[in-house]
Short mmCIF file of C-alpha atoms in Angstrom, two decimals:
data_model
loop_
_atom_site.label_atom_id
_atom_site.label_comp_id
_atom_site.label_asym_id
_atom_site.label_seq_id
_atom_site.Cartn_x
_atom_site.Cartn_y
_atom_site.Cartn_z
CA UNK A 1 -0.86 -5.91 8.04
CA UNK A 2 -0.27 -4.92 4.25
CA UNK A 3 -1.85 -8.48 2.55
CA UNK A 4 0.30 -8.10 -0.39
CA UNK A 5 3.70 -7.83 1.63
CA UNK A 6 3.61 -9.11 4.98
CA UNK A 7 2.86 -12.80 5.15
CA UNK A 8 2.38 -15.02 8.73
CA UNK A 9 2.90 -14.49 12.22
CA UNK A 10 6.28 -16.90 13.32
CA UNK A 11 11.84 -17.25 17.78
CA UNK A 12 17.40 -17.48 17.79
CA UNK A 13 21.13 -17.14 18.39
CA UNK A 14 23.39 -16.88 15.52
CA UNK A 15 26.58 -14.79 14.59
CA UNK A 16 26.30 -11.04 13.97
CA UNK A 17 28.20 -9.05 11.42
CA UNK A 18 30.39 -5.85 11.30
CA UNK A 19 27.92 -2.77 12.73
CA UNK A 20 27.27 0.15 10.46
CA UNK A 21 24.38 2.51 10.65
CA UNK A 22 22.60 3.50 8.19
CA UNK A 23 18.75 4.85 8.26
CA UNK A 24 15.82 5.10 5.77
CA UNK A 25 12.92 7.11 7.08
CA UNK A 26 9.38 5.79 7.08
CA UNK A 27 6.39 8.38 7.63
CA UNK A 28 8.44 9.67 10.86
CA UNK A 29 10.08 6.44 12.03
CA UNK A 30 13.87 5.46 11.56
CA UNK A 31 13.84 1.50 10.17
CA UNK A 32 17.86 1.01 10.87
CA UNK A 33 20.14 -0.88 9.46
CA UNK A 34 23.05 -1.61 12.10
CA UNK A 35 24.92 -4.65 9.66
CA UNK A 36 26.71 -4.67 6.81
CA UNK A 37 25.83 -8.03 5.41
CA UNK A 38 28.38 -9.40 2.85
CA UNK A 39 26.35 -10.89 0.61
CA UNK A 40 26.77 -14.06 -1.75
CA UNK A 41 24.78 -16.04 -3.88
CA UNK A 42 23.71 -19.85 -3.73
CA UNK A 43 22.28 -20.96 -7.24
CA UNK A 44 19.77 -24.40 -7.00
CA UNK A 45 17.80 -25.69 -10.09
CA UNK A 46 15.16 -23.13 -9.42
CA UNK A 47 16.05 -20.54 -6.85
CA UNK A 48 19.18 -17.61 -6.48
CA UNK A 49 19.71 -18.26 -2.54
CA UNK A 50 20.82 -14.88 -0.97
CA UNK A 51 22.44 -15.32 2.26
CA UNK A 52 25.67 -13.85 4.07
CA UNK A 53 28.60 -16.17 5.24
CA UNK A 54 28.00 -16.46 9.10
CA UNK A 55 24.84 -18.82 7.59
CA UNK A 56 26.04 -20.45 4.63
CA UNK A 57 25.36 -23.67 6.15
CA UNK A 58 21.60 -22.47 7.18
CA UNK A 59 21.36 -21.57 3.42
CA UNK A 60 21.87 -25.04 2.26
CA UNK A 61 19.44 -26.66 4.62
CA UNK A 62 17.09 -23.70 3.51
CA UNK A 63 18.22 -24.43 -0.27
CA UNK A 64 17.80 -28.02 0.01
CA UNK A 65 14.23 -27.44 1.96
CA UNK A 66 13.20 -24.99 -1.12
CA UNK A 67 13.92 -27.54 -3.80
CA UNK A 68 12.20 -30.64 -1.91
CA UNK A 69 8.70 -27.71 -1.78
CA UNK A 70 8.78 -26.91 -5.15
CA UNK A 71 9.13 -30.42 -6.60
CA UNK A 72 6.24 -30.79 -4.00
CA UNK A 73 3.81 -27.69 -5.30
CA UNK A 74 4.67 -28.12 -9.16
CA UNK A 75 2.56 -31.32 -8.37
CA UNK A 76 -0.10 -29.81 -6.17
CA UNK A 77 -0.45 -26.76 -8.66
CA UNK A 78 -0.19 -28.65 -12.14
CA UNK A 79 2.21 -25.64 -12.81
CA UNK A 80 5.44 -24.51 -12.99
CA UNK A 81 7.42 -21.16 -12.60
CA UNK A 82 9.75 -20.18 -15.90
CA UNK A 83 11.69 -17.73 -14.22
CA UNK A 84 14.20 -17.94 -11.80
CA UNK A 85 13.25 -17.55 -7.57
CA UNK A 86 14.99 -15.26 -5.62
CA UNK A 87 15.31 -16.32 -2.06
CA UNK A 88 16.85 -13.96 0.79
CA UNK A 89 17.83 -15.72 4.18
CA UNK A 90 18.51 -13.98 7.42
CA UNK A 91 19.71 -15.61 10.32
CA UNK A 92 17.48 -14.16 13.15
CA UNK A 93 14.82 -11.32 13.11
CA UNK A 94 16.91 -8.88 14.11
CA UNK A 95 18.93 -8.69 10.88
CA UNK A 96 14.98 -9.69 9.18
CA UNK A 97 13.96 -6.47 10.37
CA UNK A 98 16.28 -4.23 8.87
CA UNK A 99 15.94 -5.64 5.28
CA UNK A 100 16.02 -3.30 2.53
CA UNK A 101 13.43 -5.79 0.18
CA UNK A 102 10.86 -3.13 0.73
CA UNK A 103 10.57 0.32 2.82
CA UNK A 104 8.13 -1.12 5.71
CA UNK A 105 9.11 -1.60 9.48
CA UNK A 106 8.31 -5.03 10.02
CA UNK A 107 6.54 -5.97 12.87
CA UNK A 108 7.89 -8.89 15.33
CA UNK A 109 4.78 -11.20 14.14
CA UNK A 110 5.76 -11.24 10.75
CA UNK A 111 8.08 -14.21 10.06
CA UNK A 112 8.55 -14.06 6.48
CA UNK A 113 7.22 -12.69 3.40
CA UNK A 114 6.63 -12.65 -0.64
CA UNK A 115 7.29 -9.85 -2.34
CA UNK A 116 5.13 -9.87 -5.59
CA UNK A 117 6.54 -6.89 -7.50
CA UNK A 118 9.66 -8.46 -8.26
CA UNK A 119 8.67 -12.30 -6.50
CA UNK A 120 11.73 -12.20 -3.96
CA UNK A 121 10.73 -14.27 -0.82
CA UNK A 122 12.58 -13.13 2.27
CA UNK A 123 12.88 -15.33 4.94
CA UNK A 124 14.52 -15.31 8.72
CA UNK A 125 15.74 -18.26 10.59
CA UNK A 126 14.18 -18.23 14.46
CA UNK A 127 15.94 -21.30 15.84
CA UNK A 128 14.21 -23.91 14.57
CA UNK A 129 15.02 -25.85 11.52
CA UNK A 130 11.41 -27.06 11.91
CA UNK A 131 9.88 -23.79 11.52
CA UNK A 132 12.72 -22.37 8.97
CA UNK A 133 11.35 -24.81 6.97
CA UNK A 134 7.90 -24.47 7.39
CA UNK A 135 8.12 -20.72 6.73
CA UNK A 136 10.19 -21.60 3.15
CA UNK A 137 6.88 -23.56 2.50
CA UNK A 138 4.61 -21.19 3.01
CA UNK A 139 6.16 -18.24 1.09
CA UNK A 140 6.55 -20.57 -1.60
CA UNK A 141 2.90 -21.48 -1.53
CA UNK A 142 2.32 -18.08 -2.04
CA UNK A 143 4.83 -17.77 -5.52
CA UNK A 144 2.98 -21.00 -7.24
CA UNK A 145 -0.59 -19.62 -6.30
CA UNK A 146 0.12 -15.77 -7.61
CA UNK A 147 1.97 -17.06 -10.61
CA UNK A 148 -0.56 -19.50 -11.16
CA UNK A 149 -3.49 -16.93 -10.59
CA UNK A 150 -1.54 -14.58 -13.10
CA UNK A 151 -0.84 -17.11 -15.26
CA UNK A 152 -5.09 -18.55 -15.69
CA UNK A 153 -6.03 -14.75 -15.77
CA UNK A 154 -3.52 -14.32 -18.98
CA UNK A 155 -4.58 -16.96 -20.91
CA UNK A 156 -8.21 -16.04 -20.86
CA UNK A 157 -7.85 -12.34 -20.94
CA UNK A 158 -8.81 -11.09 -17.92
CA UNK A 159 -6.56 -9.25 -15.82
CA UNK A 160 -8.91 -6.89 -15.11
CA UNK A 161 -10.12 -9.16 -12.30
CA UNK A 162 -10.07 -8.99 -8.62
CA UNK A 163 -7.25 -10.63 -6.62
CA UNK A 164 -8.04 -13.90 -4.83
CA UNK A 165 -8.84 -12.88 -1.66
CA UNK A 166 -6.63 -12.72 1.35
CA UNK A 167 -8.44 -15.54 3.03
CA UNK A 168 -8.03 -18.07 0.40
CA UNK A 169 -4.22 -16.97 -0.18
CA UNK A 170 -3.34 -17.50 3.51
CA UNK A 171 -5.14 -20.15 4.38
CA UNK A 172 -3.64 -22.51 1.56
CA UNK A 173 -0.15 -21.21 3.02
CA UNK A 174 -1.02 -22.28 6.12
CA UNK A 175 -3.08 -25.23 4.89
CA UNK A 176 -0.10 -26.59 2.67
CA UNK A 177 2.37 -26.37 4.64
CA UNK A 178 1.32 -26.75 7.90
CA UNK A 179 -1.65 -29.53 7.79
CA UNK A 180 -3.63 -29.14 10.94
CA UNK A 181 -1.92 -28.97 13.70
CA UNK A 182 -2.67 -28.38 17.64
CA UNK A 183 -2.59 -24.65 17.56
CA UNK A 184 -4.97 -24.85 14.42
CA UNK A 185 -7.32 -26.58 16.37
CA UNK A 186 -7.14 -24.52 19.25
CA UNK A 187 -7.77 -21.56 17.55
CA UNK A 188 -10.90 -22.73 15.97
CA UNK A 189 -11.72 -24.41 18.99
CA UNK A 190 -11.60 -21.21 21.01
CA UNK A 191 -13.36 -19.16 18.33
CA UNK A 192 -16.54 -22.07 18.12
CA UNK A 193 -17.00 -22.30 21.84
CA UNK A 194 -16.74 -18.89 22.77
CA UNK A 195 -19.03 -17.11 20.18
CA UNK A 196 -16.49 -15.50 18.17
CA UNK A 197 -15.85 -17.54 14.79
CA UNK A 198 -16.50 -15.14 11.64
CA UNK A 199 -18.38 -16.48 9.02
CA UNK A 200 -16.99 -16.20 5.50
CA UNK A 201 -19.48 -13.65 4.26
CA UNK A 202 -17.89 -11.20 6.67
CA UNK A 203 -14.55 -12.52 7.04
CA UNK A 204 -13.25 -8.78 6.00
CA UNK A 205 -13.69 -8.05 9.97
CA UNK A 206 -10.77 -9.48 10.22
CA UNK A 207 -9.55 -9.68 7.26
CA UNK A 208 -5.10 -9.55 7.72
CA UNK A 209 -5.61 -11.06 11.46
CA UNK A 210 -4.29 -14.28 12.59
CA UNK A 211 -8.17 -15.75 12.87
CA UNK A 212 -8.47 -14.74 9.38
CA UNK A 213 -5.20 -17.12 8.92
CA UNK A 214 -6.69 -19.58 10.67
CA UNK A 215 -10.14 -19.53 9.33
CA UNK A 216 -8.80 -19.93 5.83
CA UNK A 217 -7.17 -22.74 6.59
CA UNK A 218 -10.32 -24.17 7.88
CA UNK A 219 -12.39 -23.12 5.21
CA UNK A 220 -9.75 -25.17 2.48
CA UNK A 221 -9.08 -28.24 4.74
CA UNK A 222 -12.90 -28.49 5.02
CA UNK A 223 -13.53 -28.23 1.49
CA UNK A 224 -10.78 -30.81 0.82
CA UNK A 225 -12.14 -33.15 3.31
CA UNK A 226 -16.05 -33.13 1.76
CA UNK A 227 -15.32 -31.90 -1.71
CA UNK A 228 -11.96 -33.00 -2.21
CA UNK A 229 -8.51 -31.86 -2.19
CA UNK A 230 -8.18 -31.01 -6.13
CA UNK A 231 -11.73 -28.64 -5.51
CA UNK A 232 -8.27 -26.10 -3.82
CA UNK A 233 -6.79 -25.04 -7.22
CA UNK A 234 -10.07 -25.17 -9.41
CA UNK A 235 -10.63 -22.06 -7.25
CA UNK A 236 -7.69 -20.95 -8.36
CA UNK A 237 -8.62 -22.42 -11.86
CA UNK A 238 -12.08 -21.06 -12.47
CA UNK A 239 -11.32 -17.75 -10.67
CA UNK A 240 -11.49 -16.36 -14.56
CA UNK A 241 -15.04 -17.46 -15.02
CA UNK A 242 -16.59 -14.85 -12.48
CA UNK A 243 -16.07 -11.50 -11.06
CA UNK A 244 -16.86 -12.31 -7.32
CA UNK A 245 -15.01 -15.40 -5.22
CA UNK A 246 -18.39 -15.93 -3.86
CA UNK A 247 -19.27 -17.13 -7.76
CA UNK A 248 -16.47 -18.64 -8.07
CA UNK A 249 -16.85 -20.77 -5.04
CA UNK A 250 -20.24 -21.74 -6.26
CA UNK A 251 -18.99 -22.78 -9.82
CA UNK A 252 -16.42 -25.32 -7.89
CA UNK A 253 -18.44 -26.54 -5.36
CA UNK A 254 -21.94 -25.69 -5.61
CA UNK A 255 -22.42 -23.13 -2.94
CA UNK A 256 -21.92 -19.48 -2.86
CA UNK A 257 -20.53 -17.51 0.37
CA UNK A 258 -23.76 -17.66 2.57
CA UNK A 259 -24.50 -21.49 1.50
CA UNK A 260 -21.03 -22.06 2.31
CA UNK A 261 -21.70 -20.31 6.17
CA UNK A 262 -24.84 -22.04 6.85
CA UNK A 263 -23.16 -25.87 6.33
CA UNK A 264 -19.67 -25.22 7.62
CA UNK A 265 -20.83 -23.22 10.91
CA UNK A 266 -23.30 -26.40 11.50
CA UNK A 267 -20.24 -28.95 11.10
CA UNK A 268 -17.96 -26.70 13.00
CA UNK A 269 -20.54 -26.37 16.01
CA UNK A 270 -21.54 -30.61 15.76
CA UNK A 271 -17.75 -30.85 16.18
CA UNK A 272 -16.98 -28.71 18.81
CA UNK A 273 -19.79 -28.37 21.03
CA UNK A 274 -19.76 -32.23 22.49
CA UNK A 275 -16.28 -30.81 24.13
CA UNK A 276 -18.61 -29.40 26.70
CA UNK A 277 -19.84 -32.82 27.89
CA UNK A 278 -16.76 -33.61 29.46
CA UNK A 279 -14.65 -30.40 29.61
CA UNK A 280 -15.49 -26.89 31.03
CA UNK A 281 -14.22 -23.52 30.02
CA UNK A 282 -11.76 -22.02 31.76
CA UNK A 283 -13.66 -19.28 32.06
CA UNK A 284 -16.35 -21.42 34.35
CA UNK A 285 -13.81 -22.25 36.82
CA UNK A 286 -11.28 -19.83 37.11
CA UNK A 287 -11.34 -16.30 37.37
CA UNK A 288 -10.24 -13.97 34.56
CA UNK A 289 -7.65 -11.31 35.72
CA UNK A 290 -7.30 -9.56 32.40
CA UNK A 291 -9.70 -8.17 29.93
CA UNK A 292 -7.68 -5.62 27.58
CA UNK A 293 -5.07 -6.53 24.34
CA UNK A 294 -2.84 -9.45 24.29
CA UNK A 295 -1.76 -10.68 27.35
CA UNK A 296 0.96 -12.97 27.44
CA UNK A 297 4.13 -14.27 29.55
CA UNK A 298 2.77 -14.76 33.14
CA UNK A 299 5.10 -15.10 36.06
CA UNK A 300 3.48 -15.31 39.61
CA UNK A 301 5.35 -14.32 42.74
CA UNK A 302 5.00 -13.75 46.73
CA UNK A 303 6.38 -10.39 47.45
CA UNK A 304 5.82 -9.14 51.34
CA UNK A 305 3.43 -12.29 51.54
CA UNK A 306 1.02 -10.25 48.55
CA UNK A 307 0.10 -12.62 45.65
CA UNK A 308 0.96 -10.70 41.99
CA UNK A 309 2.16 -11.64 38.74
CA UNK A 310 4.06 -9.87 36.24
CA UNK A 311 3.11 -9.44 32.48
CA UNK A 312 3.38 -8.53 29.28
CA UNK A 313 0.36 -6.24 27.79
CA UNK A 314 -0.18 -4.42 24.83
CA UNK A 315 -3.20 -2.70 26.00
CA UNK A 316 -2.07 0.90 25.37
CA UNK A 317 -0.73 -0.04 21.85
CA UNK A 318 2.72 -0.07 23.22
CA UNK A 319 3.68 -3.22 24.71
CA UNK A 320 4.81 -2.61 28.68
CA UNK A 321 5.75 -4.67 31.28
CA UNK A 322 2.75 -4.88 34.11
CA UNK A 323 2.89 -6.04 37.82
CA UNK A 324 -0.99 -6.66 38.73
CA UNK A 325 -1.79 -7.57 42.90
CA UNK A 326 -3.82 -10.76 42.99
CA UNK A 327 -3.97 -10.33 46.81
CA UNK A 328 -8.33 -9.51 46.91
CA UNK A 329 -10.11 -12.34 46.13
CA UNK A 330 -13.69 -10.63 46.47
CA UNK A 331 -12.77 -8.09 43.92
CA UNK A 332 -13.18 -8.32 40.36
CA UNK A 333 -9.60 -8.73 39.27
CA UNK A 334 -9.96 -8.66 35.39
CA UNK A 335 -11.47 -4.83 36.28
CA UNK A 336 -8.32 -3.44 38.36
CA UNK A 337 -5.85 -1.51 36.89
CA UNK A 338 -2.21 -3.24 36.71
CA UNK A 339 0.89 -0.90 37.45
CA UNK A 340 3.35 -0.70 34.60
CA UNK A 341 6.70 -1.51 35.77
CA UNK A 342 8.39 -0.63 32.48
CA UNK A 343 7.17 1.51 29.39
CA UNK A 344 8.47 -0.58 26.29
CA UNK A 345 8.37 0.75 22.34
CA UNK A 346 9.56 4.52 23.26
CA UNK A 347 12.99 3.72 23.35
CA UNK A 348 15.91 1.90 21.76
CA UNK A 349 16.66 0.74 25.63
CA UNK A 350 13.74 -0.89 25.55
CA UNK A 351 12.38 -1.55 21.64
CA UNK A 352 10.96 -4.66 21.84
CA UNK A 353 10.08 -6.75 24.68
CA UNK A 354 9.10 -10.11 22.51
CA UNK A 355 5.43 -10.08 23.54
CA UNK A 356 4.64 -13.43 21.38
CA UNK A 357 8.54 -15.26 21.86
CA UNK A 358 10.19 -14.61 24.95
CA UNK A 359 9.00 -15.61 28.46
CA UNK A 360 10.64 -13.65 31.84
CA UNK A 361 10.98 -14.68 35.26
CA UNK A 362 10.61 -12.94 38.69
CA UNK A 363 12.99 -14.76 41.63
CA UNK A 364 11.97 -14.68 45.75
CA UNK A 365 13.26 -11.58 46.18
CA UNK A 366 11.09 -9.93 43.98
CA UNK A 367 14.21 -9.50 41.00
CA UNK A 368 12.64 -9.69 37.51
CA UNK A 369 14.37 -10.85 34.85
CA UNK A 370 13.12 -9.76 30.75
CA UNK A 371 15.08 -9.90 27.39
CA UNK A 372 14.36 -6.63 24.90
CA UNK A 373 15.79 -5.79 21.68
CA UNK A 374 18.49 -2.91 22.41
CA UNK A 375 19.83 -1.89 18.97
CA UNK A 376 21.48 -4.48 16.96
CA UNK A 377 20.74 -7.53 19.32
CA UNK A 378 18.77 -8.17 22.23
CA UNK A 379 19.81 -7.34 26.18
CA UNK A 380 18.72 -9.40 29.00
CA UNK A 381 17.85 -6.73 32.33
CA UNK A 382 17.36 -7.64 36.01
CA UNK A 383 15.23 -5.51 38.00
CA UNK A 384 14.19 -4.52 41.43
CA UNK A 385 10.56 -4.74 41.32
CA UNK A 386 10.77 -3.15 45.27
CA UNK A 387 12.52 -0.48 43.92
CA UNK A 388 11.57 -0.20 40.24
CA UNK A 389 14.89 0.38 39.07
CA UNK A 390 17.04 -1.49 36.65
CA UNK A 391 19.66 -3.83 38.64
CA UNK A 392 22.25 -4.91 35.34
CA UNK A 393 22.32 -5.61 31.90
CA UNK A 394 23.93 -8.32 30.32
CA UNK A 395 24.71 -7.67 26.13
CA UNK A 396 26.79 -10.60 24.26
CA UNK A 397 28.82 -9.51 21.23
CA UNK A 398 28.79 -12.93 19.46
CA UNK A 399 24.68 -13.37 19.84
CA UNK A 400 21.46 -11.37 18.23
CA UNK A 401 18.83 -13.00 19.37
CA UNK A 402 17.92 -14.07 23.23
CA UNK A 403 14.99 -15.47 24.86
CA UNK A 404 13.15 -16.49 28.18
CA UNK A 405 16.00 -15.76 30.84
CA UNK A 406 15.17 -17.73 34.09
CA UNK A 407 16.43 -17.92 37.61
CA UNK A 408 18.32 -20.65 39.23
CA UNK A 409 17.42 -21.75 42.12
CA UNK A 410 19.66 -20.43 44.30
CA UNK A 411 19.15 -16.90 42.34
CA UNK A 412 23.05 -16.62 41.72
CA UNK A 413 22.61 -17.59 37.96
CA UNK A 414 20.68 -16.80 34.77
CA UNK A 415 19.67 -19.59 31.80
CA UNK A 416 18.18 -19.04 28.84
#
């Protein structure tokens, strides 16, 4: 993930405009633009509001949402932006995707981004007013703390200096807008108990990764909690006084990178650990049945009296669709190879399968039922797992996004 353009990971069913088709060409793939979007302008205190008329009333929730954060971070920062803030609003990811803001395809983890060179944040809506929100906050985090940054290095001269590093800048987006929340913990949880927590001398393994989000959000709320929450923006602050963060950390708190390590690991392992005492991991008492890329979206059936379950896997670095026999109890499952039921990412049929949003469902007759993006909106499929062909296809004209198609009971009707 390019740091400086695409920010955070973040679901939709909204109105879609007249088709066109237009293409720009990106080091051999086609990023598509299939709407015209009729454009128009919202203007707040602070912010130019971009947004086309099937939304308008998303834009003034969004508008509303933007002014509440800023009056929010011109506190937090002791700062405030003299130009104007362009904001861009899409209504799903779909249209998201085919923004013209800058040349790259956008992955379907990326829910929103800042784009530096000329500060436009471009946002989509997913669904959820909640997370709409939420996203608003955290691009805006990232305006105040490069205009801020920009702003320290100017006054003192030095903008020959590094960038604050990718760690710091996500994890107070995430940090400031989000809190800590259950995922957070999770995550960290997960990382702590199973060996694979980073420590912040070498958090460029994985640096532009979600741990690395998750991490630096850590890293700050742990510093605000023992040092204190105002110790977050003198790194920001002193960051003119040194050429390495490392120094800079030290000259706010009194510990460099590797001091940092040895006392956060030892309160991140004091906190965790005692879990054990009364929990196990699942890995102690249930067998693992996967081992390679993401797998996500289980859905167990019986078919001919065989145990399998169906899944989403982006173990070849296209994301498939993967039927895997959990009939042989003696073997070791997370070692045999699944069948793919349907090759996703090769063609417009088939672009996107939703591997982190939307859920599928398999009925007692062994009938599968997926959503994947098809063009200029998503299509939900049915199909024969027996005979590994497509059954139908169901397209609406009046909605973009779709997710997590299920089977009623009697198998005569789909909700989602």
């Amino acid at each position: 993930m390019r740091s400086k353009f695409l920010y955070i990971m973040i679901f939709c069913i909204l109105a879609c405009p007249h088709n066109s088709l237009d293409a720009q060409y990106y080091f051999g793939r086609n990023k598509i633009q299939y709407n015209q979007f009729n454009w128009e302008i919202l203007k707040t205190e602070h912010f130019d509001i971009y947004y086309y008329p099937e939304m308008r009333e998303l834009a003034e929730i969004g508008a509303a949402s933007a002014e509440e954060t800023y009056r929010i971070l011109e506190d937090k920062f002791n700062h405030n932006i003299i130009q104007r803030i362009p904001l861009i609003f899409y209504s799903n990811h779909s249209h998201f995707q085919q923004t013209n803001t800058i040349p790259y395809i956008l992955p379907e983890g990326v829910g929103g981004f800042f784009e530096f060179l000329k500060g436009r944040v471009v946002v989509p809506a997913n669904g959820s007013i909640y997370q709409f929100k939420r996203v608003i906050q955290h691009e805006l985090i990232h305006v105040f703390t490069h205009n801020k940054h920009y702003r320290i290095l100017k006054d003192h001269k030095k903008l020959s200096h590094p960038e604050l590093p990718l760690w710091y800048v996500e994890g107070l987006a995430e940090y400031w807008s989000l809190g800590w929340d259950s995922e957070s913990e999770s995550v960290m949880r997960d990382a702590v108990l199973n060996g694979y927590i980073i420590p912040l001398e070498r958090m460029y393994q994985i640096y532009g990764s979600f741990l690395m989000y998750k991490e630096g959000q850590a890293i700050l709320k742990y510093i605000a909690d023992t040092y204190g929450e105002h110790k977050i923006i003198q790194l920001i602050d002193n960051c003119w006084k040194a050429e390495q963060f490392s120094d800079v950390l030290r000259l706010t708190i009194g510990l460099d990178y590797k001091e940092f390590d040895t006392e956060w690991l030892y309160y991140l392992k004091k906190n965790k650990y005692p879990l054990y005492e009364e929990s196990d991991s699942p890995t102690m008492t249930s067998q693992k049945i996967t081992s390679r890329g993401i797998n996500t979206k289980p859905a167990f059936l019986r078919l001919d009296g065989d145990a399998r379950t169906v899944f989403l896997s982006n173990r070849t670095g296209y994301t498939n669709i993967y039927l895997k026999d959990l009939n042989d109890e003696e073997k070791d499952l997370k070692r045999a190879k699944p069948d793919v039921l349907i090759h996703g990412e090769r063609t417009t049929e088939f672009e996107s399968f939703h591997i982190l949003k939307s859920k599928h469902d398999v009925n007692e007759n062994g009938i599968l039922t997926f959503v994947s993006k098809n063009k200029q909106s998503d299509v939900i499929y049915t199909y024969d797992i027996r005979t590994r062909q497509i059954i139908d296809s169901f397209r609406f004209d009046d909605l973009v996004t779709l997710s997590s198609p299920r089977w009623s009971h009697d198998n005569q009707k789909l909700a989602f």
